[in-house]
Short mmCIF file of C-alpha atoms and ligand atoms in Angstrom, two decimals:
data_model
loop_
_atom_site.label_atom_id
_atom_site.label_comp_id
_atom_site.label_asym_id
_atom_site.label_seq_id
_atom_site.Cartn_x
_atom_site.Cartn_y
_atom_site.Cartn_z
CA MET A 1 -154.11 17.35 -39.55
CA GLU A 2 -153.79 14.03 -41.55
CA LEU A 3 -151.35 11.66 -40.50
CA ASN A 4 -150.75 8.62 -42.33
CA PHE A 5 -149.52 5.78 -40.80
CA ARG A 6 -151.25 3.56 -42.64
CA ASP A 7 -148.80 0.36 -43.83
CA LYS A 8 -146.19 2.08 -40.85
CA ILE A 9 -144.88 -0.34 -37.96
CA ALA A 10 -144.11 1.59 -34.42
CA LEU A 11 -142.27 0.10 -31.98
CA ILE A 12 -143.17 0.94 -28.27
CA THR A 13 -141.02 0.46 -25.66
CA GLY A 14 -142.22 0.30 -22.58
CA GLY A 15 -145.79 -0.25 -24.08
CA SER A 16 -147.01 -1.95 -20.86
CA SER A 17 -148.50 1.41 -19.14
CA GLY A 18 -149.10 5.05 -18.71
CA ILE A 19 -147.43 7.35 -21.81
CA GLY A 20 -145.98 4.30 -23.63
CA ARG A 21 -150.08 2.26 -23.53
CA GLU A 22 -151.08 5.43 -24.46
CA THR A 23 -149.29 6.19 -27.42
CA ALA A 24 -149.60 2.39 -28.64
CA VAL A 25 -153.17 3.26 -28.97
CA SER A 26 -152.75 6.23 -30.78
CA PHE A 27 -150.53 4.99 -33.28
CA ALA A 28 -152.95 2.83 -34.23
CA ARG A 29 -155.83 4.29 -34.42
CA GLU A 30 -153.66 6.52 -37.25
CA GLY A 31 -153.07 3.15 -38.74
CA ALA A 32 -149.87 2.33 -37.62
CA LYS A 33 -149.40 -1.40 -36.80
CA VAL A 34 -147.84 -1.86 -33.03
CA VAL A 35 -145.01 -3.50 -31.48
CA VAL A 36 -146.00 -3.45 -28.00
CA ALA A 37 -142.51 -3.99 -26.02
CA ALA A 38 -142.43 -4.33 -22.68
CA ARG A 39 -141.29 -6.57 -19.67
CA ARG A 40 -144.11 -7.61 -18.18
CA VAL A 41 -146.14 -10.16 -20.21
CA LYS A 42 -149.68 -10.10 -18.60
CA GLU A 43 -149.42 -5.80 -18.77
CA GLY A 44 -148.20 -5.89 -22.62
CA THR A 45 -150.36 -8.38 -23.88
CA GLU A 46 -153.17 -6.04 -21.81
CA THR A 47 -152.16 -3.06 -24.61
CA VAL A 48 -152.09 -5.14 -27.67
CA GLU A 49 -156.00 -6.44 -26.64
CA LEU A 50 -156.15 -2.17 -26.62
CA VAL A 51 -155.08 -1.55 -29.82
CA ARG A 52 -156.86 -4.52 -31.12
CA ALA A 53 -160.20 -3.36 -29.52
CA ALA A 54 -159.50 0.23 -31.58
CA GLY A 55 -159.00 -1.14 -34.60
CA GLY A 56 -155.53 -1.75 -34.64
CA GLU A 57 -152.83 -4.28 -35.27
CA ALA A 58 -150.62 -4.84 -32.78
CA SER A 59 -148.12 -7.79 -30.98
CA PHE A 60 -146.12 -8.16 -27.83
CA VAL A 61 -142.39 -8.76 -27.75
CA GLN A 62 -141.07 -9.12 -24.04
CA THR A 63 -138.18 -6.96 -23.55
CA ASP A 64 -136.01 -5.42 -20.93
CA VAL A 65 -134.17 -2.66 -22.82
CA SER A 66 -131.17 -2.84 -20.60
CA GLN A 67 -130.32 -6.21 -22.18
CA SER A 68 -128.67 -5.72 -25.57
CA ALA A 69 -129.74 -9.44 -26.72
CA ASP A 70 -133.44 -8.74 -25.63
CA VAL A 71 -133.46 -5.09 -27.14
CA ILE A 72 -131.73 -7.87 -30.45
CA ALA A 73 -135.09 -10.01 -30.30
CA MET A 74 -136.66 -6.99 -30.10
CA VAL A 75 -135.89 -5.38 -33.02
CA ASP A 76 -135.60 -8.64 -34.95
CA HIS A 77 -139.38 -8.90 -33.63
CA CYS A 78 -140.83 -6.21 -36.07
CA ILE A 79 -138.42 -7.97 -38.83
CA SER A 80 -139.75 -11.36 -38.71
CA THR A 81 -143.90 -10.04 -37.84
CA TYR A 82 -144.00 -6.66 -40.15
CA GLY A 83 -141.15 -6.61 -42.60
CA ARG A 84 -140.10 -3.57 -41.61
CA LEU A 85 -139.27 -0.73 -38.52
CA ASP A 86 -140.52 2.93 -39.72
CA PHE A 87 -140.78 4.82 -35.82
CA ALA A 88 -139.62 4.40 -32.38
CA PHE A 89 -140.33 5.09 -29.22
CA ASN A 90 -137.83 4.46 -26.78
CA ASN A 91 -139.81 4.95 -23.75
CA ALA A 92 -138.93 2.39 -21.35
CA GLY A 93 -138.10 4.14 -17.95
CA VAL A 94 -138.16 3.78 -13.84
CA GLU A 95 -137.90 6.55 -11.72
CA GLY A 96 -135.28 5.09 -9.36
CA THR A 97 -135.87 6.59 -5.77
CA VAL A 98 -137.54 10.41 -6.48
CA PHE A 99 -136.20 13.10 -4.09
CA THR A 100 -133.40 10.53 -2.43
CA PRO A 101 -130.20 13.44 -2.41
CA THR A 102 -127.43 13.18 -4.05
CA VAL A 103 -124.92 11.73 -0.47
CA HIS A 104 -127.78 8.98 0.35
CA TYR A 105 -128.44 7.55 -3.43
CA ASP A 106 -128.19 4.19 -3.66
CA GLU A 107 -125.04 3.01 -6.07
CA GLN A 108 -127.43 -0.27 -6.93
CA VAL A 109 -130.09 2.67 -8.10
CA TRP A 110 -127.93 4.52 -9.82
CA ASP A 111 -126.48 2.16 -12.06
CA GLN A 112 -130.25 0.25 -12.62
CA VAL A 113 -131.72 3.96 -13.23
CA ILE A 114 -128.53 4.66 -15.73
CA ASN A 115 -128.95 1.15 -16.87
CA ILE A 116 -132.40 1.59 -18.14
CA ASN A 117 -132.91 5.17 -18.81
CA LEU A 118 -130.65 5.84 -20.63
CA LYS A 119 -128.23 2.37 -21.84
CA GLY A 120 -131.33 1.15 -22.96
CA VAL A 121 -132.39 4.04 -25.11
CA TRP A 122 -128.74 3.93 -26.57
CA LEU A 123 -128.73 0.14 -27.24
CA CYS A 124 -132.49 0.72 -29.04
CA MET A 125 -130.98 3.35 -31.28
CA LYS A 126 -128.31 1.12 -32.02
CA TYR A 127 -130.27 -1.30 -33.33
CA GLN A 128 -133.10 0.45 -34.89
CA ILE A 129 -131.10 2.74 -37.03
CA PRO A 130 -129.79 -0.33 -39.23
CA LYS A 131 -133.37 -1.28 -39.16
CA MET A 132 -134.79 1.82 -40.44
CA LEU A 133 -131.62 2.96 -42.87
CA ALA A 134 -132.71 -0.53 -44.91
CA SER A 135 -136.74 0.05 -44.38
CA GLY A 136 -135.64 3.67 -46.14
CA GLY A 137 -135.96 5.67 -43.54
CA GLY A 138 -137.57 6.26 -40.17
CA ALA A 139 -138.27 8.93 -37.56
CA ILE A 140 -137.16 8.02 -33.19
CA VAL A 141 -138.67 9.93 -30.47
CA ASN A 142 -136.48 8.99 -27.08
CA MET A 143 -137.84 9.91 -23.54
CA SER A 144 -136.36 12.57 -21.77
CA SER A 145 -138.13 14.59 -18.91
CA VAL A 146 -137.90 18.16 -17.79
CA ALA A 147 -135.78 16.36 -15.70
CA GLY A 148 -133.17 16.46 -18.68
CA LEU A 149 -133.28 19.66 -18.45
CA TYR A 150 -133.06 21.41 -15.27
CA GLY A 151 -131.43 20.45 -11.55
CA SER A 152 -134.04 18.92 -10.67
CA THR A 153 -134.27 17.63 -7.53
CA ILE A 154 -136.52 14.03 -8.35
CA GLY A 155 -132.92 12.50 -7.96
CA VAL A 156 -129.97 12.41 -9.29
CA ALA A 157 -129.90 8.91 -11.58
CA TYR A 158 -132.64 10.09 -12.74
CA THR A 159 -132.11 13.31 -14.29
CA ALA A 160 -128.24 12.04 -15.05
CA SER A 161 -129.92 9.82 -17.18
CA LYS A 162 -132.60 12.31 -18.86
CA HIS A 163 -129.81 14.72 -19.59
CA GLY A 164 -128.27 11.61 -21.21
CA VAL A 165 -130.48 10.91 -23.22
CA ILE A 166 -130.93 14.32 -25.00
CA GLY A 167 -127.18 14.07 -25.58
CA ALA A 168 -127.51 10.56 -26.78
CA THR A 169 -130.84 11.87 -29.44
CA LYS A 170 -128.75 15.22 -30.58
CA THR A 171 -125.28 12.70 -31.51
CA ALA A 172 -127.43 10.04 -33.00
CA ALA A 173 -130.07 12.88 -35.00
CA ASN A 174 -126.29 14.71 -36.27
CA GLU A 175 -124.89 11.22 -37.73
CA CYS A 176 -128.51 10.18 -39.32
CA ALA A 177 -129.54 13.85 -40.50
CA THR A 178 -128.86 12.78 -44.01
CA LYS A 179 -129.87 9.36 -44.01
CA GLY A 180 -133.99 10.42 -43.64
CA ILE A 181 -133.82 9.23 -40.54
CA ARG A 182 -135.12 11.75 -38.18
CA ILE A 183 -133.71 11.73 -33.70
CA ASN A 184 -135.69 13.79 -31.31
CA ALA A 185 -136.96 14.02 -27.50
CA ILE A 186 -139.35 14.87 -25.46
CA CYS A 187 -139.61 16.42 -22.02
CA PRO A 188 -142.74 15.93 -20.20
CA ALA A 189 -143.07 17.47 -16.65
CA VAL A 190 -145.88 15.52 -14.74
CA ILE A 191 -148.16 13.38 -16.42
CA GLN A 192 -151.22 11.29 -14.65
CA THR A 193 -149.50 7.75 -15.12
CA PRO A 194 -148.57 4.98 -12.30
CA MET A 195 -144.84 6.38 -12.49
CA ALA A 196 -146.31 9.70 -11.31
CA ASP A 197 -148.12 7.98 -8.87
CA ARG A 198 -145.31 5.79 -7.42
CA GLY A 199 -143.54 8.70 -7.64
CA PHE A 200 -145.59 12.10 -5.82
CA TYR A 201 -148.37 10.74 -4.57
CA GLU A 202 -147.78 7.57 -3.01
CA ASN A 203 -146.31 7.66 1.26
CA LYS A 204 -145.38 11.63 0.59
CA ASP A 205 -146.31 14.99 2.12
CA ILE A 206 -147.12 16.07 -1.36
CA THR A 207 -150.85 17.03 -1.90
CA ALA A 208 -152.17 17.08 -6.49
CA GLN A 209 -152.55 21.14 -5.54
CA ASP A 210 -148.52 21.19 -4.48
CA VAL A 211 -147.63 18.73 -8.00
CA ALA A 212 -150.10 20.88 -10.41
CA GLY A 213 -148.25 24.33 -9.09
CA TRP A 214 -145.13 23.33 -10.01
CA HIS A 215 -147.01 24.06 -14.25
CA ARG A 216 -148.23 27.40 -15.36
CA MET A 217 -151.00 25.88 -16.23
CA ASN A 218 -151.79 24.31 -12.80
CA ARG A 219 -152.50 21.11 -13.90
CA VAL A 220 -150.99 18.24 -14.90
CA GLY A 221 -150.81 16.73 -18.56
CA THR A 222 -152.17 13.33 -19.55
CA PRO A 223 -150.66 10.42 -21.60
CA ALA A 224 -153.38 11.72 -24.29
CA GLU A 225 -151.31 15.48 -24.62
CA VAL A 226 -147.67 13.02 -25.21
CA ALA A 227 -148.89 10.73 -27.35
CA SER A 228 -149.92 13.54 -29.76
CA ALA A 229 -146.69 15.19 -29.60
CA VAL A 230 -144.98 11.78 -29.80
CA LEU A 231 -147.37 11.15 -33.69
CA TRP A 232 -146.22 14.12 -34.62
CA LEU A 233 -143.04 14.44 -34.00
CA CYS A 234 -142.99 10.57 -35.78
CA SER A 235 -145.26 12.70 -39.12
CA ASP A 236 -143.43 13.62 -41.86
CA GLY A 237 -145.05 17.59 -40.86
CA ALA A 238 -141.86 17.54 -38.80
CA GLY A 239 -139.82 16.48 -41.53
CA PHE A 240 -137.86 19.19 -40.36
CA VAL A 241 -137.57 18.82 -37.40
CA THR A 242 -134.61 16.65 -35.89
CA GLY A 243 -131.83 16.76 -32.65
CA HIS A 244 -134.70 18.31 -30.75
CA ALA A 245 -135.74 18.51 -27.49
CA LEU A 246 -139.38 19.27 -26.80
CA PRO A 247 -140.82 20.01 -23.58
CA ILE A 248 -144.56 19.32 -22.83
CA ASP A 249 -144.30 21.02 -19.48
CA GLY A 250 -147.78 22.93 -19.13
CA GLY A 251 -144.90 25.64 -18.92
CA MET A 252 -143.33 24.40 -16.14
CA LEU A 253 -139.84 24.97 -17.75
CA MET A 254 -140.94 28.80 -19.87
N1 NAD B 1 -144.97 10.64 -16.00
C1 NAD B 1 -144.43 11.38 -15.56
O1 NAD B 1 -144.20 12.85 -14.69
C2 NAD B 1 -143.33 11.74 -16.02
C3 NAD B 1 -142.55 13.09 -16.88
C4 NAD B 1 -141.51 12.62 -17.50
C5 NAD B 1 -140.72 11.54 -18.23
N2 NAD B 1 -141.09 10.30 -17.51
C6 NAD B 1 -140.61 9.06 -18.67
O2 NAD B 1 -141.69 8.93 -19.19
C7 NAD B 1 -141.62 7.06 -19.66
C8 NAD B 1 -143.13 6.23 -19.79
O3 NAD B 1 -143.36 6.71 -18.18
P1 NAD B 1 -145.25 6.86 -17.49
O4 NAD B 1 -144.66 7.48 -16.72
O5 NAD B 1 -145.05 5.61 -18.28
O6 NAD B 1 -144.71 5.37 -16.46
P2 NAD B 1 -144.73 3.81 -16.41
O7 NAD B 1 -144.20 2.80 -14.66
O8 NAD B 1 -146.58 4.16 -16.49
O9 NAD B 1 -144.37 3.50 -17.42
C9 NAD B 1 -142.99 3.40 -17.70
C10 NAD B 1 -143.20 1.61 -18.65
O10 NAD B 1 -141.75 1.71 -18.86
C11 NAD B 1 -141.41 -0.01 -18.71
N3 NAD B 1 -140.14 -0.47 -18.46
C12 NAD B 1 -139.06 0.31 -16.95
N4 NAD B 1 -138.36 -0.48 -17.12
C13 NAD B 1 -138.48 -1.22 -17.63
C14 NAD B 1 -137.46 -2.66 -18.72
N5 NAD B 1 -135.88 -2.76 -18.23
N6 NAD B 1 -137.04 -2.82 -19.96
C15 NAD B 1 -138.60 -2.51 -20.51
N7 NAD B 1 -139.72 -1.80 -19.82
C16 NAD B 1 -139.40 -1.59 -18.69
C17 NAD B 1 -142.51 -0.49 -17.43
O11 NAD B 1 -142.97 -1.79 -16.65
C18 NAD B 1 -143.23 0.38 -18.22
O12 NAD B 1 -144.14 -0.12 -19.22
C19 NAD B 1 -140.15 7.51 -18.67
O13 NAD B 1 -139.21 7.46 -19.53
C20 NAD B 1 -140.13 8.35 -18.08
O14 NAD B 1 -139.11 8.34 -17.15
C21 NAD B 1 -142.59 10.56 -17.58
#
């Protein structure tokens, strides 16, 4: 499918690693100019270099999505650098303490996970939507998870945050439905990234085959399989799709 993102500006939070990095490069391959937003300068700059190596154009803006001043500066960076904002992938997230039961969950970890995964997505939409309206419309994809769709034991804050992302996505999509901005969420199962390494494989009595077996396809997903869904949701081909929460889960929840 021809995506035709030439002259489009795509903003990706959490672009220094994993799914965000892969999506940044994928947008660039389709002709979009990319703004990589992340906390870590070295890794974010590496993503910019990967985009340039793929023949694309990108810039980096250091951002903590849980801080409103950073999010305002991030969105302003898009406008001052490229003059507009067409697509946003609000992807930044943390896993918290994985498989810690609700009664043992630490309050500070709860606050961190909710502030980044949920408040961060809301702050991004709060400041992206006015700029997209000024640019004549756009598309936003928010990162949820299969943990946003069922009572996952991965951790109470992570599960609550990802359920919350779907609610925030639907409310904002409803508000923007007639204004030329489509807003959707994606819900991946396990994707092979540094987060999955930290969450599932390091210091735990879980084998790679166990993790693969959680999916009907008996394998985990790749960042490229998530990136292609994000690009499609931003494309004209998804022009009648908004307020949706799309599982990308190898059949886990079927
Ligand atoms: N990997 C999986 O199995 C999986 C499954 C479902 C959903 N997700 C979600 O996908 C997203 C990306 O995760 P990933 O697997 O690529 O992991 P990752 O750890 O490789 O990437 C997460 C990115 O978010 C950034 N980040 C974290 N906190 C931030 C903050 N406050 N401000 C800005 N950036 C911040 C990190 O620096 C990193 O670049 C997360 O929201 C995660 O919850 C991942």
